[in-house]
Amino acid sequence: MPRSKTANPLYSAEPMKRSRTPLPYVDDFIPPRTASPSTWVAEQQREQTQLLERHARAMASLSGSSTGTHIIEQKWTFAGLDAAEQKRLWEEQTYEVDMQARMWMLQEEARRIAAMREVERTRLVREEVHRIQVKIRRKREIERQRILEERRRLHEEEEKEWERRRNMAVDRAMSDAWSTYEKRWATILTTSDSLSFASIPWPMLCYPSSPSSISCGAISAFLLSQTHSTNQSPKERIKEALRRWHPDRFGRLLKRVLIDEMKVVEEAVGIVARCLNELLSGQVTRT
C-alpha cells in the first residue's frame, strides 16, 4: 500500500540528518547460515512489525492520540522489495514512531511544568488571600477597639456631666436650704410664735421626721458645705452653730415649744449639740 502523503510537522523542507543508531534486527541483516534468506526476511519482517505495533500502542495509550493507531492500521507488507528498500522503509517508520514518542515526552514535560507552575501560582494566591484576610481582621480589630474606646470615653464624659449636674443640683439645694435655715432662725428670734418639732429649722439638708433621723454626718455636710458662709472657717461655723444649739442657750426657746412635743424637741436638741461638740473636737470627719 502506498504511504500517506499527509504532511508531517516533524519534517522540514531541508533533509533531516537522522541518527544512525543501530536498530534491532535492522542493521544485522546478514541471515544466519541455518536459515534460508527468504525465511530469515519473513521472520525479520514479522518481528519488526510486532515491535513497532507494541511501540505505537504504548504511545497511543499514554498520549491518548490516534497517531499510534494510524501506524498500526497500516499494512506492513514489503513483499516484492529488495533488502535495501525494506531496510529504508523500516528505518523511516521507526524514525517516525521515535519522533512522535519524543514529541509526546516533550508535551508531557510541558504539561508537568505547567502543572507545577499552576500549583505554585495557587500557593501564592492562597498566601496572598491569607495575608489580605489577616490584614482585614487586624483592621477590624483596631476599629473595634477604637469604637470600644470611644464608647468608654463618651460614657465617662456622660458620667462626669451627670455628676457635675448632680453636684450643681445638690449645691443649689444646699444653698437654698441654708438660706431657708437662716431666715427661719431669724423669724424664730424675732417672733414669739409657738414652736413644734416640724417648725424648728434643724441644721440638715433634709428635715428629720424624728430625733432618730438626725445624724452627725448630715449636720456636718450641711454646716460645712462650700455653698455658703465661704467667709468663715469650718471651726467658726461650728462655734456659731453651738451658740444656737447649746442646751443652755436653746433653753430659752423651749418655753415656746408645744407641751406634747417638748420631750422630743429636747432629745433632738441634745443630739445636735453633741454632734457639734464632736465636730469641734475632731471626733467626726468633716465633709
Short mmCIF file of C-alpha atoms in Angstrom, two decimals, residues 63-269:
data_model
loop_
_atom_site.label_atom_id
_atom_site.label_comp_id
_atom_site.label_asym_id
_atom_site.label_seq_id
_atom_site.Cartn_x
_atom_site.Cartn_y
_atom_site.Cartn_z
CA SER A 63 -0.87 10.17 24.82
CA GLY A 64 -4.49 9.35 24.07
CA SER A 65 -3.91 10.24 20.41
CA SER A 66 -4.67 8.27 17.28
CA THR A 67 -1.15 8.56 15.86
CA GLY A 68 -0.06 5.16 17.02
CA THR A 69 -3.31 3.59 15.86
CA HIS A 70 -2.78 5.12 12.44
CA ILE A 71 0.61 3.46 12.20
CA ILE A 72 -0.74 0.12 13.38
CA GLU A 73 -3.54 0.22 10.84
CA GLN A 74 -1.05 0.48 8.01
CA LYS A 75 -0.27 -2.75 6.13
CA TRP A 76 3.31 -3.50 6.92
CA THR A 77 3.88 -5.59 3.87
CA PHE A 78 7.05 -5.06 1.95
CA ALA A 79 6.73 -8.10 -0.30
CA GLY A 80 8.48 -7.78 -3.57
CA LEU A 81 11.04 -5.23 -2.25
CA ASP A 82 14.69 -5.93 -2.01
CA ALA A 83 16.52 -5.95 1.32
CA ALA A 84 17.88 -2.37 0.96
CA GLU A 85 14.42 -0.91 0.23
CA GLN A 86 12.89 -2.85 3.11
CA LYS A 87 15.60 -1.54 5.42
CA ARG A 88 14.97 2.04 4.30
CA LEU A 89 11.23 1.76 4.83
CA TRP A 90 11.71 0.19 8.26
CA GLU A 91 14.06 2.98 9.25
CA GLU A 92 11.58 5.64 8.15
CA GLN A 93 8.72 4.05 10.08
CA THR A 94 10.74 3.51 13.23
CA TYR A 95 12.13 7.03 12.99
CA GLU A 96 8.61 8.47 12.68
CA VAL A 97 7.42 6.50 15.70
CA ASP A 98 10.52 7.56 17.64
CA MET A 99 9.97 11.24 16.81
CA GLN A 100 6.31 11.01 17.78
CA ALA A 101 7.34 9.46 21.10
CA ARG A 102 9.86 12.25 21.65
CA MET A 103 7.19 14.84 20.84
CA TRP A 104 4.84 13.17 23.30
CA MET A 105 7.54 13.27 26.00
CA LEU A 106 8.14 16.97 25.31
CA GLN A 107 4.42 17.64 25.57
CA GLU A 108 4.22 15.66 28.80
CA GLU A 109 7.17 17.62 30.21
CA ALA A 110 5.49 20.87 29.20
CA ARG A 111 2.26 19.74 30.90
CA ARG A 112 4.21 18.75 34.01
CA ILE A 113 5.95 22.14 34.17
CA ALA A 114 2.62 23.91 33.58
CA ALA A 115 1.04 21.87 36.38
CA MET A 116 3.90 22.75 38.73
CA ARG A 117 3.55 26.41 37.82
CA GLU A 118 -0.19 26.22 38.44
CA VAL A 119 0.42 24.64 41.85
CA GLU A 120 2.91 27.38 42.69
CA ARG A 121 0.55 30.07 41.43
CA THR A 122 -2.26 28.59 43.53
CA ARG A 123 0.02 28.57 46.57
CA LEU A 124 0.98 32.20 46.02
CA VAL A 125 -2.66 33.18 45.55
CA ARG A 126 -3.63 31.39 48.76
CA GLU A 127 -0.81 33.09 50.65
CA GLU A 128 -1.89 36.47 49.30
CA VAL A 129 -5.51 35.78 50.22
CA HIS A 130 -4.42 34.73 53.71
CA ARG A 131 -2.31 37.88 54.07
CA ILE A 132 -5.22 40.05 52.99
CA GLN A 133 -7.58 38.26 55.39
CA VAL A 134 -5.14 38.75 58.27
CA LYS A 135 -4.82 42.42 57.36
CA ILE A 136 -8.61 42.80 57.23
CA ARG A 137 -9.03 41.05 60.59
CA ARG A 138 -6.35 43.30 62.09
CA LYS A 139 -8.07 46.41 60.76
CA ARG A 140 -11.43 45.19 62.07
CA GLU A 141 -9.92 44.55 65.50
CA ILE A 142 -8.34 48.00 65.54
CA GLU A 143 -11.66 49.53 64.52
CA ARG A 144 -13.49 47.51 67.18
CA GLN A 145 -11.05 48.67 69.84
CA ARG A 146 -11.41 52.25 68.63
CA ILE A 147 -15.20 52.03 68.88
CA LEU A 148 -14.98 50.50 72.36
CA GLU A 149 -12.57 53.22 73.46
CA GLU A 150 -14.83 55.89 72.00
CA ARG A 151 -17.84 54.41 73.80
CA ARG A 152 -15.89 54.25 77.05
CA ARG A 153 -14.79 57.85 76.65
CA LEU A 154 -18.33 59.01 75.90
CA HIS A 155 -19.63 57.02 78.87
CA GLU A 156 -17.06 58.64 81.15
CA GLU A 157 -17.94 62.06 79.81
CA GLU A 158 -21.64 61.37 80.35
CA GLU A 159 -20.97 60.22 83.90
CA LYS A 160 -18.84 63.28 84.57
CA GLU A 161 -21.55 65.51 83.14
CA TRP A 162 -24.19 63.73 85.20
CA GLU A 163 -22.03 64.08 88.31
CA ARG A 164 -21.45 67.75 87.59
CA ARG A 165 -25.16 68.40 87.17
CA ARG A 166 -25.97 66.38 90.25
CA ASN A 167 -23.43 68.34 92.28
CA MET A 168 -24.83 71.56 90.90
CA ALA A 169 -28.32 70.47 91.90
CA VAL A 170 -27.11 69.43 95.36
CA ASP A 171 -25.19 72.67 95.78
CA ARG A 172 -28.22 74.67 94.69
CA ALA A 173 -30.43 72.71 97.05
CA MET A 174 -27.87 73.13 99.85
CA SER A 175 -27.61 76.86 99.20
CA ASP A 176 -31.39 77.26 99.17
CA ALA A 177 -31.70 75.13 102.30
CA TRP A 178 -29.10 77.27 104.09
CA SER A 179 -30.91 80.47 103.12
CA THR A 180 -34.18 79.00 104.38
CA TYR A 181 -32.42 77.83 107.55
CA GLU A 182 -31.10 81.31 108.31
CA LYS A 183 -34.42 83.00 107.51
CA ARG A 184 -36.37 80.67 109.75
CA TRP A 185 -33.93 81.21 112.57
CA ALA A 186 -34.30 84.95 112.11
CA THR A 187 -38.08 84.55 112.24
CA ILE A 188 -37.90 82.44 115.40
CA LEU A 189 -35.70 85.00 117.14
CA THR A 190 -37.90 87.95 116.13
CA THR A 191 -41.29 86.43 116.93
CA SER A 192 -42.94 84.73 119.86
CA ASP A 193 -44.92 82.11 118.00
CA SER A 194 -45.24 78.60 119.41
CA LEU A 195 -42.72 76.05 118.21
CA SER A 196 -43.04 72.39 117.24
CA PHE A 197 -40.57 69.75 116.08
CA ALA A 198 -41.56 70.44 112.47
CA SER A 199 -41.28 74.24 112.73
CA ILE A 200 -37.77 74.28 114.19
CA PRO A 201 -35.06 74.75 111.47
CA TRP A 202 -32.79 71.78 112.11
CA PRO A 203 -29.23 72.02 110.69
CA MET A 204 -29.75 69.42 107.94
CA LEU A 205 -30.45 69.49 104.21
CA CYS A 206 -33.40 67.14 104.61
CA TYR A 207 -35.63 67.85 107.54
CA PRO A 208 -35.72 64.98 110.06
CA SER A 209 -39.01 63.30 110.86
CA SER A 210 -37.86 62.36 114.38
CA PRO A 211 -34.78 62.65 116.62
CA SER A 212 -33.55 59.30 115.33
CA SER A 213 -33.31 60.82 111.83
CA ILE A 214 -30.68 63.33 112.96
CA SER A 215 -27.09 62.27 112.24
CA CYS A 216 -23.69 63.87 112.73
CA GLY A 217 -22.81 63.27 109.09
CA ALA A 218 -25.86 65.14 107.83
CA ILE A 219 -25.16 68.04 110.22
CA SER A 220 -21.51 68.22 109.13
CA ALA A 221 -22.45 68.18 105.42
CA PHE A 222 -24.95 70.98 105.96
CA LEU A 223 -22.92 73.30 108.17
CA LEU A 224 -19.58 72.86 106.40
CA SER A 225 -20.86 72.99 102.82
CA GLN A 226 -18.89 75.22 100.45
CA THR A 227 -22.09 76.66 99.00
CA HIS A 228 -22.49 79.14 101.88
CA SER A 229 -20.58 81.01 104.57
CA THR A 230 -17.40 80.99 102.49
CA ASN A 231 -16.04 83.87 104.60
CA GLN A 232 -15.99 81.64 107.70
CA SER A 233 -13.70 78.78 108.56
CA PRO A 234 -15.18 75.39 109.49
CA LYS A 235 -14.32 75.98 113.14
CA GLU A 236 -16.07 79.35 113.15
CA ARG A 237 -19.17 77.81 111.60
CA ILE A 238 -19.31 75.09 114.25
CA LYS A 239 -18.87 77.56 117.10
CA GLU A 240 -21.62 79.78 115.72
CA ALA A 241 -23.94 76.76 115.46
CA LEU A 242 -23.14 75.80 119.07
CA ARG A 243 -24.24 79.22 120.21
CA ARG A 244 -27.67 78.36 118.81
CA TRP A 245 -27.95 74.71 119.75
CA HIS A 246 -26.30 74.52 123.11
CA PRO A 247 -28.98 73.26 125.55
CA ASP A 248 -28.44 76.22 127.89
CA ARG A 249 -28.94 78.77 125.09
CA PHE A 250 -31.73 76.83 123.37
CA GLY A 251 -33.48 76.51 126.74
CA ARG A 252 -34.98 79.98 126.31
CA LEU A 253 -36.86 78.74 123.25
CA LEU A 254 -38.15 75.57 124.92
CA LYS A 255 -40.79 77.65 126.68
CA ARG A 256 -42.40 78.24 123.27
CA VAL A 257 -42.43 74.55 122.32
CA LEU A 258 -45.75 72.77 122.47
CA ILE A 259 -46.15 70.70 125.64
CA ASP A 260 -46.77 67.38 123.85
CA GLU A 261 -43.58 67.83 121.76
CA MET A 262 -41.35 69.17 124.49
CA LYS A 263 -39.61 65.86 125.18
CA VAL A 264 -38.99 65.12 121.50
CA VAL A 265 -37.53 68.59 120.89
CA GLU A 266 -35.25 68.33 123.94
CA GLU A 267 -33.94 64.97 122.70
CA ALA A 268 -33.30 66.33 119.21
CA VAL A 269 -31.54 69.46 120.53
#
